[in-house]
Coordinates of C-alpha atoms in Angstrom, one line a residue:
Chain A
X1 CA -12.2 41.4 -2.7
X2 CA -11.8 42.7 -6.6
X3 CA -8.5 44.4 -4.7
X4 CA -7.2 41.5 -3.5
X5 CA -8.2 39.3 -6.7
X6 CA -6.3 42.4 -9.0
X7 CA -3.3 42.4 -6.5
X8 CA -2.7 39.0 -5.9
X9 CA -5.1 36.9 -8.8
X10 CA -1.7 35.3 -9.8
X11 CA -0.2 34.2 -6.7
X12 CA -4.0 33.1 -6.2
X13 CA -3.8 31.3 -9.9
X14 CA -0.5 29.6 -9.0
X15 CA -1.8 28.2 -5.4
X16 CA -4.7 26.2 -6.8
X17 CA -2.0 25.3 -9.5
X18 CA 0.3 24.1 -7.6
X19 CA -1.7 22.2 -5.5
X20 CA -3.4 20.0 -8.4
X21 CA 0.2 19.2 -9.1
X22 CA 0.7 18.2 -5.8
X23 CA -2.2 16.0 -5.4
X24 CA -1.0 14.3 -8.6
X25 CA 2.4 14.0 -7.0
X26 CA 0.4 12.7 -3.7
X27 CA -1.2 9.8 -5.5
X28 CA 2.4 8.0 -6.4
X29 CA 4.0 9.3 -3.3
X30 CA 0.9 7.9 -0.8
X31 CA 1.7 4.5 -2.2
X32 CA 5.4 4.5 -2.3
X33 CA 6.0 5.2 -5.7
X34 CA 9.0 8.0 -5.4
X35 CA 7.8 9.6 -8.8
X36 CA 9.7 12.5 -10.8
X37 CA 7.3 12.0 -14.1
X38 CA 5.5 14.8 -13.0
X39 CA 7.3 17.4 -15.4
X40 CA 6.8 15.1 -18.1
X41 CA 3.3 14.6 -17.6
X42 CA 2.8 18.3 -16.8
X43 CA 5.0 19.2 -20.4
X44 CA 2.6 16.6 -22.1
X45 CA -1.0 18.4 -20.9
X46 CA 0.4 21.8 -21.9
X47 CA 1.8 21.0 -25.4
X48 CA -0.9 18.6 -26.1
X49 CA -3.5 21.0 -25.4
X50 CA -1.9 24.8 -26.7
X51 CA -1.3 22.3 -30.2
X52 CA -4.9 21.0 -30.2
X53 CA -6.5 24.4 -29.3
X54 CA -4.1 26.6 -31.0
X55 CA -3.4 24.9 -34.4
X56 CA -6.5 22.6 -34.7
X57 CA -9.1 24.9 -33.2
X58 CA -10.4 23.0 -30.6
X59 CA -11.9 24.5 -27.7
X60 CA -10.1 24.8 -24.4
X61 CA -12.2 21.3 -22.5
X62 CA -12.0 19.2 -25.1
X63 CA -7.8 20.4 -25.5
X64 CA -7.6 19.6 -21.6
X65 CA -9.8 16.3 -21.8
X66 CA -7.6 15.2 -24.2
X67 CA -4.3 16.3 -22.6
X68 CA -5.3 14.8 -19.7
X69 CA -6.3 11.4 -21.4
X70 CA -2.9 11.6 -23.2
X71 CA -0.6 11.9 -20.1
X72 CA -3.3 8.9 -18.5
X73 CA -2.3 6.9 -21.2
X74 CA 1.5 7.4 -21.4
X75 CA 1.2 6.7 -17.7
X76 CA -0.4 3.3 -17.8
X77 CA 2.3 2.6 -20.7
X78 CA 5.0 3.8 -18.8
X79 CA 3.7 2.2 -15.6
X80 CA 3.7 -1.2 -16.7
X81 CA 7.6 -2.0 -17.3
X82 CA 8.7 1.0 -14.6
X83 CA 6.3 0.0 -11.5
X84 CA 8.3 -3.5 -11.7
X85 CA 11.4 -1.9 -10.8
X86 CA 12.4 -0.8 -6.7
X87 CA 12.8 2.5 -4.9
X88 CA 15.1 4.4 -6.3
X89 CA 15.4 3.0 -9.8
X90 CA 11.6 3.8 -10.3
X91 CA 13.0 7.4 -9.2
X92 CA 15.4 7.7 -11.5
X93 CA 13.7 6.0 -14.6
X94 CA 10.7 8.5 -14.3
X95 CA 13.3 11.1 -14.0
X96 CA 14.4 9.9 -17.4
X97 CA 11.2 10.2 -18.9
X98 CA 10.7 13.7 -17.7
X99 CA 13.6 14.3 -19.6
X100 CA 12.9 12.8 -22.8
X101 CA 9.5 14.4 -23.3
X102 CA 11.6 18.3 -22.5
X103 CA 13.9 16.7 -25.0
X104 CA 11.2 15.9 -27.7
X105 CA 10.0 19.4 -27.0
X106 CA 13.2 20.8 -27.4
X107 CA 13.6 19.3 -30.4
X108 CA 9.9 18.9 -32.1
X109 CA 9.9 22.6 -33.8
X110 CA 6.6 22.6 -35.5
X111 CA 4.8 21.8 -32.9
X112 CA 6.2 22.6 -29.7
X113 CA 8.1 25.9 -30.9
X114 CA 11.4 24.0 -30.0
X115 CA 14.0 26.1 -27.4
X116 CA 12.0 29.7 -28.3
X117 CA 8.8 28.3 -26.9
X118 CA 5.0 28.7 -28.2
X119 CA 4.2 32.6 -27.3
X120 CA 0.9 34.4 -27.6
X121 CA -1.3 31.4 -26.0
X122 CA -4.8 32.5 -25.3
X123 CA -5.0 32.7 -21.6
X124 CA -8.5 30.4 -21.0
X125 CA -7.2 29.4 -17.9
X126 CA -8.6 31.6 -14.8
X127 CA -9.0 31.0 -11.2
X128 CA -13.0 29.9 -11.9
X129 CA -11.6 27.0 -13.9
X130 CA -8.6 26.3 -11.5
X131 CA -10.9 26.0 -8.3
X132 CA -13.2 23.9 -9.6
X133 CA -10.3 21.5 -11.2
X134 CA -9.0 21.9 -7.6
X135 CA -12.0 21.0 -5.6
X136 CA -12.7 18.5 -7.9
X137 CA -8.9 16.9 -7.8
X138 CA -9.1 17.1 -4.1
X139 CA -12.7 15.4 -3.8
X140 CA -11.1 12.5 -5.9
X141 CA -8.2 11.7 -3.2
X142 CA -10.8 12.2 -0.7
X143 CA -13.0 9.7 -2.0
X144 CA -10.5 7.1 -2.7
X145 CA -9.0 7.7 0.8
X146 CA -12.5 7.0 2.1
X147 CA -12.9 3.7 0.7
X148 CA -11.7 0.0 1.0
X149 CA -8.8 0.9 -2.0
X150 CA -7.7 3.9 0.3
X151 CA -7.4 1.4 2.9
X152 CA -5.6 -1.0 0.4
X153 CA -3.4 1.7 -0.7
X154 CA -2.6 2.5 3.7
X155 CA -2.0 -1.1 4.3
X156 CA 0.5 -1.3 1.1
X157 CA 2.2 1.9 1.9
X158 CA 3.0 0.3 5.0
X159 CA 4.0 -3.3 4.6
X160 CA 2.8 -4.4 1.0
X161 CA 4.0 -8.2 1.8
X162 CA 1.1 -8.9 4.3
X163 CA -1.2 -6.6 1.8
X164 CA -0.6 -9.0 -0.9
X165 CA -1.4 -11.8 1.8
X166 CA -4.4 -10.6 2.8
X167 CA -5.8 -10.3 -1.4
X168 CA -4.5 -6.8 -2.3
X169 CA -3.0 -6.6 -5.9
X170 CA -0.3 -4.4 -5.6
X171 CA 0.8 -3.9 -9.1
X172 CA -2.7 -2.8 -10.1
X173 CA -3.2 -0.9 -7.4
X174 CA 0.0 0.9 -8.3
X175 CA -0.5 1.2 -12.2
X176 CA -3.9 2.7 -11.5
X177 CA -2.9 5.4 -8.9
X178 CA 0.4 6.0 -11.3
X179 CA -2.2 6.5 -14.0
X180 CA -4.2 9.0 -11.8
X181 CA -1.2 10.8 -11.2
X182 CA -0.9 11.0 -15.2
X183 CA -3.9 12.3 -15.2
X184 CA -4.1 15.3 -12.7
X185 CA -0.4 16.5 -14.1
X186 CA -1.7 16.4 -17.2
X187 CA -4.7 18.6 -16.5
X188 CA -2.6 20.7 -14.6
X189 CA -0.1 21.0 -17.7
X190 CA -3.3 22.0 -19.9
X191 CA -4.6 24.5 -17.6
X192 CA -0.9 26.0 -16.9
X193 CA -0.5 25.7 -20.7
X194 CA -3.1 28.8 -20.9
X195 CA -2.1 30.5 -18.0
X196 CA 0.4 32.7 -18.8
X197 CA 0.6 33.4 -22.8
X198 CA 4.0 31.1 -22.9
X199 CA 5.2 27.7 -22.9
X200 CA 8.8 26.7 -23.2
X201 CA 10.9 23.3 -22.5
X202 CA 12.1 24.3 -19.6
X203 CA 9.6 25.1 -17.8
X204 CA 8.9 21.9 -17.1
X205 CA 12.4 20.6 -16.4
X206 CA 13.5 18.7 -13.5
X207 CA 13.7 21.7 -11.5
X208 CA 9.4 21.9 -11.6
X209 CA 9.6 18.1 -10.8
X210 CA 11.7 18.3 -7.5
X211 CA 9.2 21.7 -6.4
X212 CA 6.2 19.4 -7.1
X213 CA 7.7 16.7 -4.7
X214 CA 8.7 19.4 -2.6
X215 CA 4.8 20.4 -2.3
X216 CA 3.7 17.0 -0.5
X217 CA 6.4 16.3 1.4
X218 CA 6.6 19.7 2.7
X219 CA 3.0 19.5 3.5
X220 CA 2.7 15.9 5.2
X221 CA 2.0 12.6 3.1
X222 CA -0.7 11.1 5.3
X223 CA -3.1 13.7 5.4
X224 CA -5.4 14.5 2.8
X225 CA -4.5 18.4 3.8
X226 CA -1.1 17.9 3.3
X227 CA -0.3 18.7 -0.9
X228 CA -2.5 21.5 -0.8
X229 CA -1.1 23.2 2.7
X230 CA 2.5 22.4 1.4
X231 CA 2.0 24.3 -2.3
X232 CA 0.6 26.9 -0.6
X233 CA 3.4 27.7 2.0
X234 CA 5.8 26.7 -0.8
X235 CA 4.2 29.3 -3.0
X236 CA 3.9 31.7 -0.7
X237 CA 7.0 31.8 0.6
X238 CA 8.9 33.1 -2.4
X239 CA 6.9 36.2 -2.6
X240 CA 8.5 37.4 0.9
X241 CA 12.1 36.9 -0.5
X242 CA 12.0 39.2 -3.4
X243 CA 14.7 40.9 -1.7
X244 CA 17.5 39.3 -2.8
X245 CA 17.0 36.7 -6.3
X246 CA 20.9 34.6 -4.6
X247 CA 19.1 34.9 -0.9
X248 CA 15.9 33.4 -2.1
X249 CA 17.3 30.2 -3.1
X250 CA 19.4 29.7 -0.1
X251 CA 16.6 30.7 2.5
X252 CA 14.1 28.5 0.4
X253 CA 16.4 25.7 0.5
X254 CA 17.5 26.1 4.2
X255 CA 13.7 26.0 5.0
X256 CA 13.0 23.2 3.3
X257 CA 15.8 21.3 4.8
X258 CA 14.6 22.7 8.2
X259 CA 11.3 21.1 7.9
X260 CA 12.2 17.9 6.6
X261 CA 14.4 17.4 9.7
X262 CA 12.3 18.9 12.3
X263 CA 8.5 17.6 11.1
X264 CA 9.5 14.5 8.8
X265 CA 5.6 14.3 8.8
X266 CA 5.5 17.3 7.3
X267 CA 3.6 20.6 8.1
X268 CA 0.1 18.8 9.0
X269 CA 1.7 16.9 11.9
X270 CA 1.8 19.7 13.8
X271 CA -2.4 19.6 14.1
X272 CA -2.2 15.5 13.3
X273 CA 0.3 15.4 17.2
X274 CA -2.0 17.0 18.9
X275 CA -5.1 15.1 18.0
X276 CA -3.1 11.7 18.2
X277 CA -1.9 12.9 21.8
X278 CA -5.7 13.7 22.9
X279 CA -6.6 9.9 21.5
X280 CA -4.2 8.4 23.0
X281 CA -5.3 9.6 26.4
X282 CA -8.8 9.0 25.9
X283 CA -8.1 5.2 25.1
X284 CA -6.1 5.4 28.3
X285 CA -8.7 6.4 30.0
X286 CA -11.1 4.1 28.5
X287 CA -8.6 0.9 29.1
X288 CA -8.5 1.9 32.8
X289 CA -12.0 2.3 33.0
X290 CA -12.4 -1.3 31.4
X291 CA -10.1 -3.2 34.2
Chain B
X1 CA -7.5 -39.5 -0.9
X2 CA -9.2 -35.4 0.2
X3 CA -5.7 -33.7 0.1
X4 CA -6.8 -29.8 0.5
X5 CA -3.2 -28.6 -0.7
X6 CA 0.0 -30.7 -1.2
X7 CA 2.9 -30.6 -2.5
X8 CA 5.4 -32.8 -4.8
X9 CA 9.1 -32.4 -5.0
X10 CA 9.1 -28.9 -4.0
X11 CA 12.9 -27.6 -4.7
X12 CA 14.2 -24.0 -3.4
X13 CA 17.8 -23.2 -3.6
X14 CA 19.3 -19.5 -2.4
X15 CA 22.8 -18.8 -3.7
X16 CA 24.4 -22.3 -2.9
X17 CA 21.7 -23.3 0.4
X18 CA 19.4 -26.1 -0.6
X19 CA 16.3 -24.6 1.8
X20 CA 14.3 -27.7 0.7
X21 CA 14.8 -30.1 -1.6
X22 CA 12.6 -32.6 -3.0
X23 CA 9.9 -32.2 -0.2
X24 CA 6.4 -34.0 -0.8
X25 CA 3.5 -33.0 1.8
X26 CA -0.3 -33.1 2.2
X27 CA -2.2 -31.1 4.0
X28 CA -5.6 -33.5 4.4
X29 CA -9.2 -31.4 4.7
X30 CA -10.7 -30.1 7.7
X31 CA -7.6 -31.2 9.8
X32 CA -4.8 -29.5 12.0
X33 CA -1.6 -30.7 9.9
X34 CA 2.1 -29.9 11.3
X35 CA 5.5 -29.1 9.8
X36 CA 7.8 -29.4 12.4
X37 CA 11.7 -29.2 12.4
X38 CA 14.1 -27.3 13.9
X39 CA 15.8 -23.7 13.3
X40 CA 16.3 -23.8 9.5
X41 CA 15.3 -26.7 8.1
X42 CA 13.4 -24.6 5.9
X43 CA 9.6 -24.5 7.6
X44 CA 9.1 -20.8 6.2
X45 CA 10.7 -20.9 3.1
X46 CA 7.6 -24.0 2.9
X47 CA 5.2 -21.0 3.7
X48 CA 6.6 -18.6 1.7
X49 CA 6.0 -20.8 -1.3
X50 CA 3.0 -22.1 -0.7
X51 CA 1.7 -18.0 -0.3
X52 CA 3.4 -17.3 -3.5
X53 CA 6.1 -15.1 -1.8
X54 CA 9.1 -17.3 -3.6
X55 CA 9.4 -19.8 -6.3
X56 CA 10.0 -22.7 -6.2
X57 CA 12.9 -24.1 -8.8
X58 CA 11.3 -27.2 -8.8
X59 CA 8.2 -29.0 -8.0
X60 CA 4.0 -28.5 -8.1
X61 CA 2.0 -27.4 -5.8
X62 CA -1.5 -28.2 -5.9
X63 CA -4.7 -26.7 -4.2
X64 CA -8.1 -28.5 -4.4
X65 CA -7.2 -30.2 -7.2
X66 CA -5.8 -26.9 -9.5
X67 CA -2.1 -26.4 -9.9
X68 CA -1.4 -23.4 -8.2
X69 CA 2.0 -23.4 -8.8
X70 CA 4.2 -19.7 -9.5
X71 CA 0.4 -18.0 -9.0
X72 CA 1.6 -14.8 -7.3
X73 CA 0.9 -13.9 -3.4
X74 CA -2.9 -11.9 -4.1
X75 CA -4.1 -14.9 -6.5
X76 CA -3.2 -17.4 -3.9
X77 CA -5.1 -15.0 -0.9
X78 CA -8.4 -14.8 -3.7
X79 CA -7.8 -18.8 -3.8
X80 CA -9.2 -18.8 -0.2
X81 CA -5.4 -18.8 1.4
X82 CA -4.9 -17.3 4.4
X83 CA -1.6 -16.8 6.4
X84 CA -0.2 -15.1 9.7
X85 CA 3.7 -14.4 9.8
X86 CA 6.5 -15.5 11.9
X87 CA 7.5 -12.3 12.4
X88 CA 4.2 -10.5 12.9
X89 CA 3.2 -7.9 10.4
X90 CA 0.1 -5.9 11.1
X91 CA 0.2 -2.4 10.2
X92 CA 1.4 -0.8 13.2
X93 CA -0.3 2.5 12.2
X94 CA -3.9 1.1 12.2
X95 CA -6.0 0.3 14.7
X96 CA -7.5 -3.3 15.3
X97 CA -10.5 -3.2 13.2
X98 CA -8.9 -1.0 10.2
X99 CA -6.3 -4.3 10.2
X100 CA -9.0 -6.7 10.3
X101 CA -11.4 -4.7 7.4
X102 CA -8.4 -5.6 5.1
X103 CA -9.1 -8.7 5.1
X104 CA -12.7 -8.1 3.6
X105 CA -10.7 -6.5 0.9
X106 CA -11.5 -9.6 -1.5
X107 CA -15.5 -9.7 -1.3
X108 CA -15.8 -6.5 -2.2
X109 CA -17.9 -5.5 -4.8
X110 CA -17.8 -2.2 -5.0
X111 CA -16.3 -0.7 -8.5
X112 CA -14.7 3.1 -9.2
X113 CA -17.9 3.8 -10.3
X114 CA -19.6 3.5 -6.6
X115 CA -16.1 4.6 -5.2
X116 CA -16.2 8.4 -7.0
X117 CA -19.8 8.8 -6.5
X118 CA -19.8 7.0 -3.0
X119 CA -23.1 5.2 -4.3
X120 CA -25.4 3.1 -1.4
X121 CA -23.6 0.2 -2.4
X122 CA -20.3 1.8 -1.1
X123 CA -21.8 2.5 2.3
X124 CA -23.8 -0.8 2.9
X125 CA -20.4 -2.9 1.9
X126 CA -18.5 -1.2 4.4
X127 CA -21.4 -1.4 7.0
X128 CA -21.6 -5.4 6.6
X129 CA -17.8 -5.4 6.3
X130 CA -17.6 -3.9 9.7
X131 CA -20.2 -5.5 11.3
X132 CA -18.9 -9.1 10.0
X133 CA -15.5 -7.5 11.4
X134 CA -16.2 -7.0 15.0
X135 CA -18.0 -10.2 15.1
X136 CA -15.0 -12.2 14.4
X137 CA -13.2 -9.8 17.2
X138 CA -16.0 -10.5 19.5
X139 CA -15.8 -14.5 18.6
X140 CA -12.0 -14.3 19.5
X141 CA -12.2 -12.1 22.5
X142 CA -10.8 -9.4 21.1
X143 CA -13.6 -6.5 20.5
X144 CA -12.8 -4.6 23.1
X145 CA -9.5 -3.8 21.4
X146 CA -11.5 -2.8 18.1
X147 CA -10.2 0.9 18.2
X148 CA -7.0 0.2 19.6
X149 CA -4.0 1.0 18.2
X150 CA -1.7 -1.8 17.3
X151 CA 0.8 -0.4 19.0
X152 CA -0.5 -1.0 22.5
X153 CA -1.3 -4.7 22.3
X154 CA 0.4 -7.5 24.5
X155 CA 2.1 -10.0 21.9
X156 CA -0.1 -12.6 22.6
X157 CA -2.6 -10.0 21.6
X158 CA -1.0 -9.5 18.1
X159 CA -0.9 -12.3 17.5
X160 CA -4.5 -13.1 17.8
X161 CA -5.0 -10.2 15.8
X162 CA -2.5 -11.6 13.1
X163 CA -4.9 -14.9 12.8
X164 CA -8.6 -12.7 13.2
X165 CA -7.2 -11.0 10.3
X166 CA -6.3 -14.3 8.2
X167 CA -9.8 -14.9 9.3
X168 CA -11.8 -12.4 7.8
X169 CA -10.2 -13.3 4.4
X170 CA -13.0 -16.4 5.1
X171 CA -10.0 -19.0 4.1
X172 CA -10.4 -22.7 3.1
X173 CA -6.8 -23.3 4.0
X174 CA -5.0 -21.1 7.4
X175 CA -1.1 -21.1 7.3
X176 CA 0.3 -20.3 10.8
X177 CA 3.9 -19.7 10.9
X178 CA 5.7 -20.2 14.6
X179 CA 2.1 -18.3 16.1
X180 CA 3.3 -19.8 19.5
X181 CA 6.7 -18.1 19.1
X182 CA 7.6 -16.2 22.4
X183 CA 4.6 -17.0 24.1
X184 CA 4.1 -17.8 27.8
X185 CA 2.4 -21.2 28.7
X186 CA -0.6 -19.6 29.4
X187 CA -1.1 -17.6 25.8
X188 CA 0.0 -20.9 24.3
X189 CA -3.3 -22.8 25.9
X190 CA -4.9 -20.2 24.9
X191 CA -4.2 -20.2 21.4
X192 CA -4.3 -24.1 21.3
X193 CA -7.9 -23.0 22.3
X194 CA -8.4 -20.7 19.4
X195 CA -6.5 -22.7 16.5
X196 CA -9.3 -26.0 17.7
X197 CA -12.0 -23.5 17.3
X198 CA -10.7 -22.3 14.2
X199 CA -10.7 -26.0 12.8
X200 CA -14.1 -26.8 13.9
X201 CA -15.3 -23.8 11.4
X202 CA -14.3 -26.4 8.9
X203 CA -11.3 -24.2 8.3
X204 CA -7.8 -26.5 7.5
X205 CA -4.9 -25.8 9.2
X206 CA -1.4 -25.8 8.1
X207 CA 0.5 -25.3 11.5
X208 CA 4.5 -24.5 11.0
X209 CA 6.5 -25.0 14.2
X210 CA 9.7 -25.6 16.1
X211 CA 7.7 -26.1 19.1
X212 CA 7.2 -30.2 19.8
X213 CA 4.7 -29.7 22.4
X214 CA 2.4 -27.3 21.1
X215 CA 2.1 -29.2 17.3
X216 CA 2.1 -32.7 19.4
X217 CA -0.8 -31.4 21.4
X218 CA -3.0 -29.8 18.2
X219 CA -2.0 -31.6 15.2
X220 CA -4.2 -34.5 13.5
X221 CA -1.1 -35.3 11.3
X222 CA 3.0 -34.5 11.6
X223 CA 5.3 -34.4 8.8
X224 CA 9.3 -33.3 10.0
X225 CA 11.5 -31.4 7.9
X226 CA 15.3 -31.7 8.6
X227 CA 17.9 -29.7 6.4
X228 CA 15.2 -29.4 3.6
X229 CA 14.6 -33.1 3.6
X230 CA 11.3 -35.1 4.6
X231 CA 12.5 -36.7 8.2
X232 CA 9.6 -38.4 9.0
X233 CA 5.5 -38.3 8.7
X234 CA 2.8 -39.5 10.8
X235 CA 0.4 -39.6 13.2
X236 CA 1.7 -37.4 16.3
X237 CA 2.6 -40.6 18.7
X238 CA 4.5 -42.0 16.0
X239 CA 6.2 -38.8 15.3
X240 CA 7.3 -39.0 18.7
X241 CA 8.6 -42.1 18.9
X242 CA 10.9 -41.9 15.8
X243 CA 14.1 -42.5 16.8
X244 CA 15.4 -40.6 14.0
X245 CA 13.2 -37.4 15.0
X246 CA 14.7 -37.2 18.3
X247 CA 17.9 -37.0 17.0
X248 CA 17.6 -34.6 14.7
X249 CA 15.7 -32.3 17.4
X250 CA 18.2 -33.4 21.0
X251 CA 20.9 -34.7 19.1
X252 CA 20.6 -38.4 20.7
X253 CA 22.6 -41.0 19.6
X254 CA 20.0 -43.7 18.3

């Protein structure tokens, strides 16, 4: 086990990682938001938390508590004049955002390092802390899945006219999983802020926004195993096409393509066919049964 | 004068089309009231008002005395509004129940607080929910279809559904658009059945319809809508004896 941990502890680190990340991306994408603040709110956590821990001293929760409060509140603010805009200009106005804030970081030397970066960061962040934050993150979805929101949030994702008809406040509902979705990326952004000694502007480009998507959708949107099956496989992956650095991009981007086409539910429909399949027989058998 | 909801000078225009213009109605308490007219004399744009769905450029809307005009479509639900839809729109992913449990959505109590820590309260909500759920199913004939996908349902079926599901909102006012559309004569009596049963409960009924027969047979009250306009309004006898209805709807001379 110590073996394993030594060989592969940071493809093990980045896993849980990536799957926070794409439960925050789950939240917006489970209720039709089409979201691509993620790097934003992931730069946010990790500057806000290496400048609070590193230059003000505080220790590593209270940096991530407030990271994470700081991307909720950006959210909430950026929520309410984006969430009243469709499809693909919500899309594109988040992508802005992402944008500004690796701008601002770019730019913003004494605190974010500007394009060299903030180097020597105290690494608090190991897989302990990155389980739990993942159990915990996953425990949160579960619970609001398994209540009458979750059904709110089904029923909107669906059809949100007759959702509104039948009492559901979309907007709200909307703002508040948005918000969530602030706040998991910005966690995640504070705990990959310590991860690896360095931060820089890029690394939380539009290029980290698209892989976050990439992590749900790959995985399946309508099942709660979905975000953290997809960053797995989607982290995986990589690590078997070290080959070639040009190959890796191509094969990565032919599989994604592949899966997208063949299981547009993503990777959890292949368990999610079978079980409707056996359900839908047993009703069958039940409605013959009944006359 | 007990006018549950009604309407004065309600105006909706979409680039050029006058949907309705000036159009005054009442929808009396505890009564079945019809809107008929034929194919786009602007029946759902009515609804789709009334629900909060549009605008309307002009005119007030009032509902148990409180201007409800502009309120938006989840304010006017909480208001004790319920509608079905012409086109029906259940979620086609769900099963019965899980569509019917929406409608519960309003009297819940439970906070985030209950939600993240799945508290008793959590549990016992969704337990009466449920039961008070499959009772209305059972009331309506439907229970056996509980579990059922939505996909597999007859349309007559849905359609019931569509209405259970107003229903469980617990509604003061129920707005059915067309809910005899492409029915057979035999799910029409049916529902003629059910929408009787439904007024009974004390529930009022604002009944939208092309269908002269079906709104002729329920209603307590018939206003007709032609080209936006207020045709004619009465009791159902009168309505069809108005020579002026009958041309509008066979295209008689008078």
């Amino acid at each position: 086990m110590n073996d394993l941990l030594a060989a592969y502890g940071n493809l093990i680190d980045m896993i849980f990682l990536n799957s926070i990340i794409a439960y925050s991306v789950w939240l917006t994408l489970s209720a039709n938001m089409f979201s691509m603040a993620t790097g934003g709110f992931l730069s946010l956590g990790a500057y806000t938390c290496v400048y609070l821990t590193m230059q003000h001293g505080l220790p590593f929760f209270a940096g991530a508590a407030a990271a994470a409060l700081a991307a909720t509140a950006v959210a909430l603010i950026l929520g309410l004049p984006l969430l009243r805009l469709r499809g693909d200009y919500f899309a594109l106005a988040t992508l802005a955002f992402t944008e500004v804030v690796r701008v601002v970081a770019l730019n913003w030397e004494s605190v974010t390092g500007g394009a060299l970066g903030i180097f020597n960061i105290p690494k608090y962040t190991d897989t302990a802390v990155l389980l739990i934050v993942f159990v915990l993150a996953v425990y949160f979805c579960w619970a609001l899945e398994h209540s009458p929101e979750g059904r709110a949030r089904r029923s909107m994702r669906r059809d949100e006219t007759p959702a509104a008809a039948m009492g559901v406040n979309i907007f709200t509902h909307k703002l508040a999983l948005f918000a969530a979705s602030g706040f998991l990326a910005g966690l995640a952004g504070a705990l990959a802020g310590h991860l690896n000694y360095f931060i820089g502007p890029n690394d939380f480009g539009l290029m980290r926004t698209i892989d976050a998507l990439a992590y749900p959708i790959l995985g399946g949107v309508n099942s709660l195993a979905g975000p953290a099956l997809g960053a797995a496989v989607f982290t995986i992956f990589p690590e078997f096409l070290r080959f070639s650095n040009q190959m890796r991009e191509i094969i990565l981007g032919a599989v994604f393509v592949l899966a997208v086409l063949l299981l547009p539910n993503g990777l959890t429909s292949f368990r999610g066919f079978r079980g409707s399949r056996r359900r839908e027989r047993r009703m069958g058998v039940r409605e013959k049964g009944g006359g | 004068m007990n006018a549950l909801l009604s309407g004065e000078g309600i105006t909706k225009h979409f680039a050029g089309v006058t949907a309705l213009s000036g159009f005054s109605f009442e929808v009396p308490s505890g009564a079945i009231t019809g809107v008929i007219g034929p194919n786009g004399s602007g029946k759902t744009t009515l609804m789709n008002i009334i629900t909060g769905l549009y605008r309307a450029d002009r005119g007030d809307l009032f509902f148990d005395g409180r201007n409800i005009t502009g309120l938006p479509p989840h304010r006017i639900a909480a208001l004790g509004i319920a509608r079905s839809f012409q086109n029906i729109r259940l979620f086609s992913d769900q099963t019965i129940l899980e569509n019917v449990l929406l409608g519960t959505h309003l009297h819940r109590q439970a906070g985030i607080a209950d939600i993240l820590l799945r508290l008793p309260r959590l549990r016992r909500e969704e337990r009466a929910a449920e039961s008070f759920c499959r009772e209305l199913l059972e009331r309506f004939e439907l229970k056996h279809l509980a579990e059922h996908p939505v996909g597999r349902l007859s349309y007559g079926d849905r359609r019931r559904v569509e209405i259970v599901r107003a229903l469980a909102l617990r509604p003061r006012l129920l707005l059915l658009d067309e809910p005899a559309a492409g029915m057979n004569a035999t799910e029409k009596l049916r529902l003629a059945g059910l929408i009787r049963r439904i007024r009974d409960e004390r529930i009022s009924i604002l009944l939208i319809d092309h269908d002269m027969e079906m709104v002729m047979r329920l209603c307590d009250s018939v206003t007709v809508l032609n080209f936006g306009k207020k045709l004619a309004s009465g009791l159902p006898c009168e309505i069809q004896g108005n020579p002026a209805v009958r041309e509008a709807y066979l295209g008689l001379e008078s």
